[in-house]
Amino acid sequence: MRTEFGASAPGKVNLHLGVGEARQDGYHDLVTVFQAVGRREAVRLLVDPALEMVGEGSVVREMSTFFEVAEPAEEINTPSNLAWRAVDAVVAEYRRQYPGPAAQFPRLRIVVEKTVFVAGGMAGGSADAAAALVAANEYVGHFGRAPLDGDVLLRLARGLGADVPFCLMGGTALGTGRGDDLVEMIARGEYHWVFVNPRVGLPTGEAFSLLDDLRHDNPALVPRLDTAALSRALLSGDPEAVAAALHNDLEPAAVRMRPQLRRLLEAAGEMGLRAVVSGSGPTVAVLCRDGGQAEGALAGLRERFPGCEAFATTGPGPGAQPH
Ligand code: ATP
């Protein structure tokens, strides 16, 4: 009997983030291009040694998180953690699909290893959810009759959050709607990134509503929903062309909320090909020409902004995978 089920999933950067109108459901219509990067979150589901059996309800007994990046100020080892919710969602769906004599699942402890910034605009929590979905699917496949189908996992991913389907899928993809209607994009080449986080929170919802306000006062801030130039650049595989096509509609809002981002963006842009805010921020993503330039930019940013956290990685990378 297996006692451990593990999976990993990538953080992401938005190569393009076009923000359209606010919708009835509170989300904004997006046209975004995601790229999965090499920094991955790892989730392990450990069968409790006491093997206490439960008939229904959550199989998760507790969770712990190990941080390679700064911890958040808040307590996150709770049932509202996306990894915990993902495991619950898989087990609930399994029980819905196979009613009758209840499958007996042993209780679990979740262990999450975080290497992606928390609340940084890189979908770290969503990657935890995607990895937990894949690990939980191995678990129900082992203790139950069969794992859930891939399209069912994708549906559960959508229910957990707008970025979770992309973390499941990986690669480079165009996202529309809430960002979760995904189409794979052809992208040649490998891209060298440095990510730098000023360790100040930036709540996603507030960045979106500030953008609505800024647009009200400044008609020049129109939604940029055209990704044709970026698509061509990705086809060419030329990092300089991709750098020139990077765009984030949310950047003015993020910079207004966290003015220190302006200096960081300027300095980072000089050390690499181009720097943009990643997603809703506050992480700044620096696209570099090659690994050597990325190494130099990482060292330079660490020296000039000692209060920030930074790492270098590459993209695109694969989606959630068991290990
Ligand atoms: P996005 O790019 O999708 O906006 P993010 O990287 O900015 O995501 P997350 O790292 O997902 O943000 O965390 C945002 C908040 O989500 C945290 O402050 C915390 O309250 C909550 N949260 C839920 N599950 C997790 C998790 N597994 N890890 C970290 N935070 C989580």
Short mmCIF file of C-alpha atoms and ligand atoms in Angstrom, two decimals:
data_model
loop_
_atom_site.label_atom_id
_atom_site.label_comp_id
_atom_site.label_asym_id
_atom_site.label_seq_id
_atom_site.Cartn_x
_atom_site.Cartn_y
_atom_site.Cartn_z
CA MET A 1 0.00 0.00 0.00
CA ARG A 2 1.33 3.41 -0.95
CA THR A 3 1.60 5.93 1.87
CA GLU A 4 2.72 8.98 -0.08
CA PHE A 5 1.34 10.75 -3.15
CA GLY A 6 3.21 13.73 -4.53
CA ALA A 7 2.93 16.20 -7.38
CA SER A 8 4.38 19.54 -8.41
CA ALA A 9 3.00 22.46 -10.42
CA PRO A 10 4.51 25.65 -11.85
CA GLY A 11 4.22 29.30 -10.98
CA LYS A 12 3.38 31.57 -13.91
CA VAL A 13 4.14 34.91 -15.46
CA ASN A 14 1.71 36.85 -17.65
CA LEU A 15 3.43 37.81 -20.91
CA HIS A 16 0.31 39.78 -21.73
CA LEU A 17 -2.45 40.81 -19.36
CA GLY A 18 -5.29 42.68 -21.02
CA VAL A 19 -8.08 43.65 -18.64
CA GLY A 20 -11.52 44.25 -20.14
CA GLU A 21 -14.79 45.28 -18.53
CA ALA A 22 -15.82 44.28 -15.02
CA ARG A 23 -18.44 41.49 -15.20
CA GLN A 24 -21.58 40.83 -13.21
CA ASP A 25 -19.80 38.10 -11.22
CA GLY A 26 -17.12 40.53 -10.01
CA TYR A 27 -14.41 39.17 -12.31
CA HIS A 28 -13.01 41.17 -15.22
CA ASP A 29 -12.91 39.80 -18.75
CA LEU A 30 -9.29 39.05 -19.49
CA VAL A 31 -7.17 38.37 -22.52
CA THR A 32 -3.96 37.01 -21.12
CA VAL A 33 -0.96 34.98 -22.21
CA PHE A 34 0.47 32.80 -19.47
CA GLN A 35 3.86 31.17 -19.39
CA ALA A 36 4.64 28.48 -16.81
CA VAL A 37 8.08 28.87 -15.25
CA GLY A 38 10.60 26.49 -13.74
CA ARG A 39 9.87 27.45 -10.10
CA ARG A 40 7.48 24.77 -8.91
CA GLU A 41 5.39 24.17 -5.84
CA ALA A 42 5.52 20.64 -4.43
CA VAL A 43 2.61 19.02 -2.62
CA ARG A 44 2.84 15.70 -0.77
CA LEU A 45 -0.10 13.80 0.65
CA LEU A 46 1.05 11.57 3.50
CA VAL A 47 -1.19 8.77 4.70
CA ASP A 48 -1.39 9.13 8.46
CA PRO A 49 0.54 6.28 10.14
CA ALA A 50 -2.41 5.60 12.47
CA LEU A 51 -4.44 4.85 9.32
CA GLU A 52 -7.59 6.07 10.94
CA MET A 53 -10.39 5.39 8.44
CA VAL A 54 -13.09 7.93 7.72
CA GLY A 55 -16.36 7.35 5.89
CA GLU A 56 -17.18 10.87 4.85
CA GLY A 57 -16.14 14.47 5.16
CA SER A 58 -12.60 15.73 4.74
CA VAL A 59 -9.84 13.16 4.64
CA VAL A 60 -7.29 15.87 5.43
CA ARG A 61 -6.30 15.98 9.07
CA GLU A 62 -3.72 18.72 9.01
CA MET A 63 -1.29 20.51 6.76
CA SER A 64 2.08 22.15 7.04
CA THR A 65 3.85 24.48 4.67
CA PHE A 66 7.59 24.93 4.19
CA PHE A 67 8.72 28.22 2.69
CA GLU A 68 11.73 28.83 0.51
CA VAL A 69 10.33 32.34 0.08
CA ALA A 70 9.14 34.73 2.78
CA GLU A 71 6.19 33.45 4.80
CA PRO A 72 2.96 35.42 4.71
CA ALA A 73 1.93 37.26 7.86
CA GLU A 74 -1.28 35.24 7.98
CA GLU A 75 -1.86 31.63 9.06
CA ILE A 76 -2.34 29.56 5.92
CA ASN A 77 -2.31 25.98 7.23
CA THR A 78 -6.09 25.90 7.39
CA PRO A 79 -8.98 24.24 5.54
CA SER A 80 -9.29 27.37 3.38
CA ASN A 81 -5.84 26.70 1.88
CA LEU A 82 -6.27 25.94 -1.80
CA ALA A 83 -4.28 22.69 -1.50
CA TRP A 84 -6.61 21.43 1.25
CA ARG A 85 -9.68 22.50 -0.73
CA ALA A 86 -8.32 20.76 -3.84
CA VAL A 87 -7.93 17.42 -2.01
CA ASP A 88 -11.45 17.75 -0.58
CA ALA A 89 -12.81 18.53 -4.04
CA VAL A 90 -11.25 15.41 -5.59
CA VAL A 91 -12.51 13.10 -2.82
CA ALA A 92 -16.02 14.65 -2.94
CA GLU A 93 -16.14 14.24 -6.72
CA TYR A 94 -14.96 10.63 -6.45
CA ARG A 95 -17.74 9.89 -3.94
CA ARG A 96 -20.28 11.56 -6.24
CA GLN A 97 -19.13 9.45 -9.20
CA TYR A 98 -19.01 6.20 -7.23
CA PRO A 99 -21.95 6.25 -4.81
CA GLY A 100 -22.98 3.18 -2.84
CA PRO A 101 -20.63 1.39 -0.48
CA ALA A 102 -18.41 4.24 0.61
CA ALA A 103 -14.80 3.97 -0.52
CA GLN A 104 -12.71 4.07 2.61
CA PHE A 105 -9.94 6.58 2.32
CA PRO A 106 -7.26 6.80 5.02
CA ARG A 107 -6.66 10.19 6.53
CA LEU A 108 -4.02 12.48 5.13
CA ARG A 109 -1.57 15.13 6.14
CA ILE A 110 -0.68 17.65 3.40
CA VAL A 111 2.84 18.98 3.14
CA VAL A 112 3.40 21.94 0.81
CA GLU A 113 6.82 23.21 -0.21
CA LYS A 114 6.52 26.77 -1.45
CA THR A 115 9.16 28.20 -3.75
CA VAL A 116 6.90 30.74 -5.51
CA PHE A 117 6.27 34.09 -3.78
CA VAL A 118 3.10 34.19 -1.71
CA ALA A 119 0.49 36.70 -2.93
CA GLY A 120 3.00 37.82 -5.55
CA GLY A 121 1.03 37.65 -8.79
CA MET A 122 2.73 34.38 -9.81
CA ALA A 123 -0.16 32.06 -8.91
CA GLY A 124 1.69 30.27 -6.10
CA GLY A 125 -1.51 29.28 -4.30
CA SER A 126 -3.08 28.20 -7.59
CA ALA A 127 -0.03 26.01 -8.28
CA ASP A 128 -0.52 24.39 -4.87
CA ALA A 129 -4.13 23.66 -5.83
CA ALA A 130 -3.12 22.18 -9.21
CA ALA A 131 -0.43 19.98 -7.64
CA ALA A 132 -2.84 18.90 -4.89
CA LEU A 133 -5.48 17.96 -7.51
CA VAL A 134 -2.99 15.70 -9.30
CA ALA A 135 -1.66 14.15 -6.07
CA ALA A 136 -5.21 13.59 -4.76
CA ASN A 137 -6.17 11.95 -8.03
CA GLU A 138 -3.34 9.43 -7.56
CA TYR A 139 -4.61 8.86 -4.01
CA VAL A 140 -8.25 8.17 -5.01
CA GLY A 141 -6.99 6.04 -7.91
CA HIS A 142 -4.99 3.96 -5.42
CA PHE A 143 -7.57 3.54 -2.65
CA GLY A 144 -10.68 3.72 -4.83
CA ARG A 145 -11.69 2.15 -8.10
CA ALA A 146 -10.12 4.56 -10.58
CA PRO A 147 -8.72 8.11 -10.81
CA LEU A 148 -10.92 10.91 -12.13
CA ASP A 149 -10.70 11.84 -15.82
CA GLY A 150 -8.54 14.77 -16.89
CA ASP A 151 -11.52 16.87 -17.95
CA VAL A 152 -13.10 16.37 -14.51
CA LEU A 153 -9.88 17.57 -12.86
CA LEU A 154 -9.99 20.62 -15.12
CA ARG A 155 -13.56 21.36 -14.02
CA LEU A 156 -12.54 21.07 -10.36
CA ALA A 157 -9.56 23.35 -11.11
CA ARG A 158 -11.92 26.04 -12.48
CA GLY A 159 -13.99 25.84 -9.30
CA LEU A 160 -10.91 26.47 -7.17
CA GLY A 161 -9.69 29.62 -8.93
CA ALA A 162 -9.16 31.33 -12.26
CA ASP A 163 -5.41 30.53 -12.45
CA VAL A 164 -5.65 26.89 -11.32
CA PRO A 165 -6.48 25.45 -14.79
CA PHE A 166 -3.36 27.05 -16.26
CA CYS A 167 -1.16 25.70 -13.44
CA LEU A 168 -2.58 22.27 -14.29
CA MET A 169 -1.85 22.72 -17.99
CA GLY A 170 1.51 24.57 -18.05
CA GLY A 171 3.45 25.60 -21.17
CA THR A 172 2.38 28.83 -22.86
CA ALA A 173 -1.34 29.51 -23.30
CA LEU A 174 -3.85 32.16 -24.21
CA GLY A 175 -6.48 32.61 -21.50
CA THR A 176 -9.80 34.39 -22.04
CA GLY A 177 -12.94 34.86 -19.94
CA ARG A 178 -11.74 34.87 -16.32
CA GLY A 179 -8.41 33.74 -17.81
CA ASP A 180 -9.43 30.10 -17.53
CA ASP A 181 -10.66 29.42 -21.08
CA LEU A 182 -7.32 28.18 -22.28
CA VAL A 183 -5.81 27.50 -25.68
CA GLU A 184 -2.25 26.29 -25.97
CA MET A 185 0.07 28.66 -27.89
CA ILE A 186 3.04 27.76 -30.02
CA ALA A 187 6.13 29.19 -28.39
CA ARG A 188 9.64 28.51 -29.62
CA GLY A 189 12.70 28.83 -27.48
CA GLU A 190 13.53 29.02 -23.83
CA TYR A 191 13.13 32.27 -21.91
CA HIS A 192 15.36 33.38 -19.05
CA TRP A 193 13.61 35.25 -16.27
CA VAL A 194 14.46 36.95 -13.03
CA PHE A 195 11.63 37.55 -10.58
CA VAL A 196 11.95 40.10 -7.84
CA ASN A 197 9.46 40.69 -5.08
CA PRO A 198 9.50 43.81 -2.89
CA ARG A 199 7.88 41.91 0.01
CA VAL A 200 4.87 44.18 0.19
CA GLY A 201 1.43 42.64 -0.24
CA LEU A 202 -0.78 43.76 -3.11
CA PRO A 203 -4.31 42.38 -2.94
CA THR A 204 -5.41 41.33 -6.44
CA GLY A 205 -8.99 42.62 -6.05
CA GLU A 206 -7.81 46.09 -5.02
CA ALA A 207 -5.51 46.35 -8.06
CA PHE A 208 -8.43 45.55 -10.39
CA SER A 209 -10.77 48.10 -8.80
CA LEU A 210 -8.09 50.78 -8.79
CA LEU A 211 -7.59 50.15 -12.52
CA ASP A 212 -11.34 50.75 -13.03
CA ASP A 213 -11.00 54.08 -11.16
CA LEU A 214 -7.87 55.12 -13.07
CA ARG A 215 -9.61 54.39 -16.36
CA HIS A 216 -12.53 56.52 -15.31
CA ASP A 217 -10.17 59.53 -15.01
CA ASN A 218 -7.79 58.69 -17.85
CA PRO A 219 -9.35 57.55 -21.14
CA ALA A 220 -5.87 56.69 -22.46
CA LEU A 221 -5.86 53.59 -20.26
CA VAL A 222 -7.85 51.51 -22.74
CA PRO A 223 -7.90 47.70 -22.47
CA ARG A 224 -5.23 46.12 -24.66
CA LEU A 225 -6.81 42.89 -25.83
CA ASP A 226 -4.73 42.24 -28.94
CA THR A 227 -2.02 39.61 -28.59
CA ALA A 228 -1.05 39.29 -32.28
CA ALA A 229 2.40 40.92 -31.88
CA LEU A 230 3.20 38.70 -28.90
CA SER A 231 2.05 35.58 -30.79
CA ARG A 232 4.39 36.43 -33.66
CA ALA A 233 7.24 37.09 -31.25
CA LEU A 234 6.68 33.73 -29.53
CA LEU A 235 6.68 32.00 -32.91
CA SER A 236 10.03 33.58 -33.74
CA GLY A 237 11.53 32.41 -30.45
CA ASP A 238 13.47 35.69 -30.21
CA PRO A 239 13.60 36.95 -26.60
CA GLU A 240 14.12 40.54 -27.75
CA ALA A 241 10.91 40.42 -29.80
CA VAL A 242 9.04 38.82 -26.88
CA ALA A 243 10.45 41.46 -24.50
CA ALA A 244 9.18 44.24 -26.79
CA ALA A 245 5.70 42.66 -26.83
CA LEU A 246 5.29 42.18 -23.04
CA HIS A 247 2.33 44.12 -21.67
CA ASN A 248 0.31 44.37 -18.47
CA ASP A 249 -2.83 46.56 -18.24
CA LEU A 250 -2.70 46.27 -14.43
CA GLU A 251 0.76 47.79 -14.14
CA PRO A 252 -0.39 51.43 -13.68
CA ALA A 253 -2.65 50.34 -10.83
CA ALA A 254 0.08 48.24 -9.19
CA VAL A 255 2.57 51.12 -9.44
CA ARG A 256 0.05 53.59 -8.02
CA MET A 257 -0.59 51.28 -5.06
CA ARG A 258 3.09 50.48 -4.47
CA PRO A 259 5.12 53.48 -5.76
CA GLN A 260 8.43 51.76 -4.95
CA LEU A 261 7.72 49.50 -7.96
CA ARG A 262 8.62 52.37 -10.30
CA ARG A 263 12.30 52.38 -9.28
CA LEU A 264 12.41 48.62 -9.28
CA LEU A 265 10.92 48.41 -12.78
CA GLU A 266 13.39 51.01 -14.10
CA ALA A 267 16.45 49.36 -12.62
CA ALA A 268 15.34 45.84 -13.57
CA GLY A 269 14.57 46.95 -17.14
CA GLU A 270 18.17 48.20 -17.49
CA MET A 271 19.63 44.95 -16.17
CA GLY A 272 17.62 42.71 -18.53
CA LEU A 273 15.78 43.21 -21.82
CA ARG A 274 12.55 44.45 -20.22
CA ALA A 275 10.79 44.41 -16.86
CA VAL A 276 7.03 44.23 -16.26
CA VAL A 277 4.77 43.66 -13.28
CA SER A 278 3.77 39.98 -13.12
CA GLY A 279 -0.02 39.52 -12.97
CA SER A 280 -1.47 41.78 -10.29
CA GLY A 281 1.98 42.22 -8.74
CA PRO A 282 3.89 43.17 -6.77
CA THR A 283 6.43 40.76 -8.30
CA VAL A 284 8.46 42.28 -11.14
CA ALA A 285 9.35 39.90 -13.98
CA VAL A 286 12.56 40.62 -15.88
CA LEU A 287 13.02 38.95 -19.25
CA CYS A 288 16.70 38.46 -20.12
CA ARG A 289 18.57 37.64 -23.32
CA ASP A 290 20.17 34.49 -21.93
CA GLY A 291 21.22 32.72 -18.73
CA GLY A 292 24.31 34.92 -18.37
CA GLN A 293 22.32 38.14 -18.46
CA ALA A 294 19.82 36.64 -15.99
CA GLU A 295 22.63 35.77 -13.56
CA GLY A 296 23.97 39.30 -13.78
CA ALA A 297 20.52 40.85 -13.30
CA LEU A 298 19.84 38.59 -10.29
CA ALA A 299 23.11 39.63 -8.62
CA GLY A 300 22.58 43.30 -9.51
CA LEU A 301 19.02 43.39 -8.18
CA ARG A 302 19.98 41.62 -4.95
CA GLU A 303 22.72 44.17 -4.37
CA ARG A 304 20.68 47.23 -5.24
CA PHE A 305 17.44 46.14 -3.53
CA PRO A 306 18.56 44.11 -0.49
CA GLY A 307 15.06 44.23 1.02
CA CYS A 308 13.61 42.34 -1.97
CA GLU A 309 13.59 38.62 -2.64
CA ALA A 310 14.69 37.44 -6.08
CA PHE A 311 15.33 34.29 -8.06
CA ALA A 312 16.13 33.32 -11.66
CA THR A 313 14.34 30.62 -13.62
CA THR A 314 13.33 29.70 -17.16
CA GLY A 315 10.08 29.14 -19.03
CA PRO A 316 8.02 27.60 -20.47
CA GLY A 317 7.79 24.58 -18.18
CA PRO A 318 5.35 21.69 -17.86
CA GLY A 319 2.07 21.76 -15.98
CA ALA A 320 1.19 19.78 -12.85
CA GLN A 321 2.82 16.36 -12.74
CA PRO A 322 2.89 13.52 -10.25
CA HIS A 323 6.27 12.58 -8.81
P1 ATP B 1 -2.42 35.12 -8.29
O1 ATP B 1 -1.25 35.32 -9.19
O2 ATP B 1 -3.36 34.04 -8.74
O3 ATP B 1 -3.08 36.40 -7.90
P2 ATP B 1 -0.81 35.05 -6.00
O4 ATP B 1 0.45 34.32 -6.27
O5 ATP B 1 -0.79 36.54 -6.07
O6 ATP B 1 -1.90 34.48 -6.96
P3 ATP B 1 -1.27 33.33 -3.77
O7 ATP B 1 0.15 32.96 -3.49
O8 ATP B 1 -2.14 32.36 -4.45
O9 ATP B 1 -1.34 34.71 -4.57
O10 ATP B 1 -1.88 33.77 -2.37
C1 ATP B 1 -2.85 34.75 -2.19
C2 ATP B 1 -3.63 34.49 -0.90
O11 ATP B 1 -4.32 33.23 -1.04
C3 ATP B 1 -2.79 34.31 0.35
O12 ATP B 1 -2.53 35.53 0.97
C4 ATP B 1 -3.67 33.38 1.21
O13 ATP B 1 -4.62 34.15 1.93
C5 ATP B 1 -4.46 32.56 0.24
N1 ATP B 1 -4.05 31.16 0.03
C6 ATP B 1 -4.88 30.11 -0.15
N2 ATP B 1 -4.20 28.99 -0.39
C7 ATP B 1 -2.89 29.31 -0.36
C8 ATP B 1 -1.69 28.57 -0.54
N3 ATP B 1 -1.69 27.26 -0.80
N4 ATP B 1 -0.52 29.24 -0.46
C9 ATP B 1 -0.52 30.56 -0.20
N5 ATP B 1 -1.61 31.29 -0.01
C10 ATP B 1 -2.80 30.69 -0.10
#
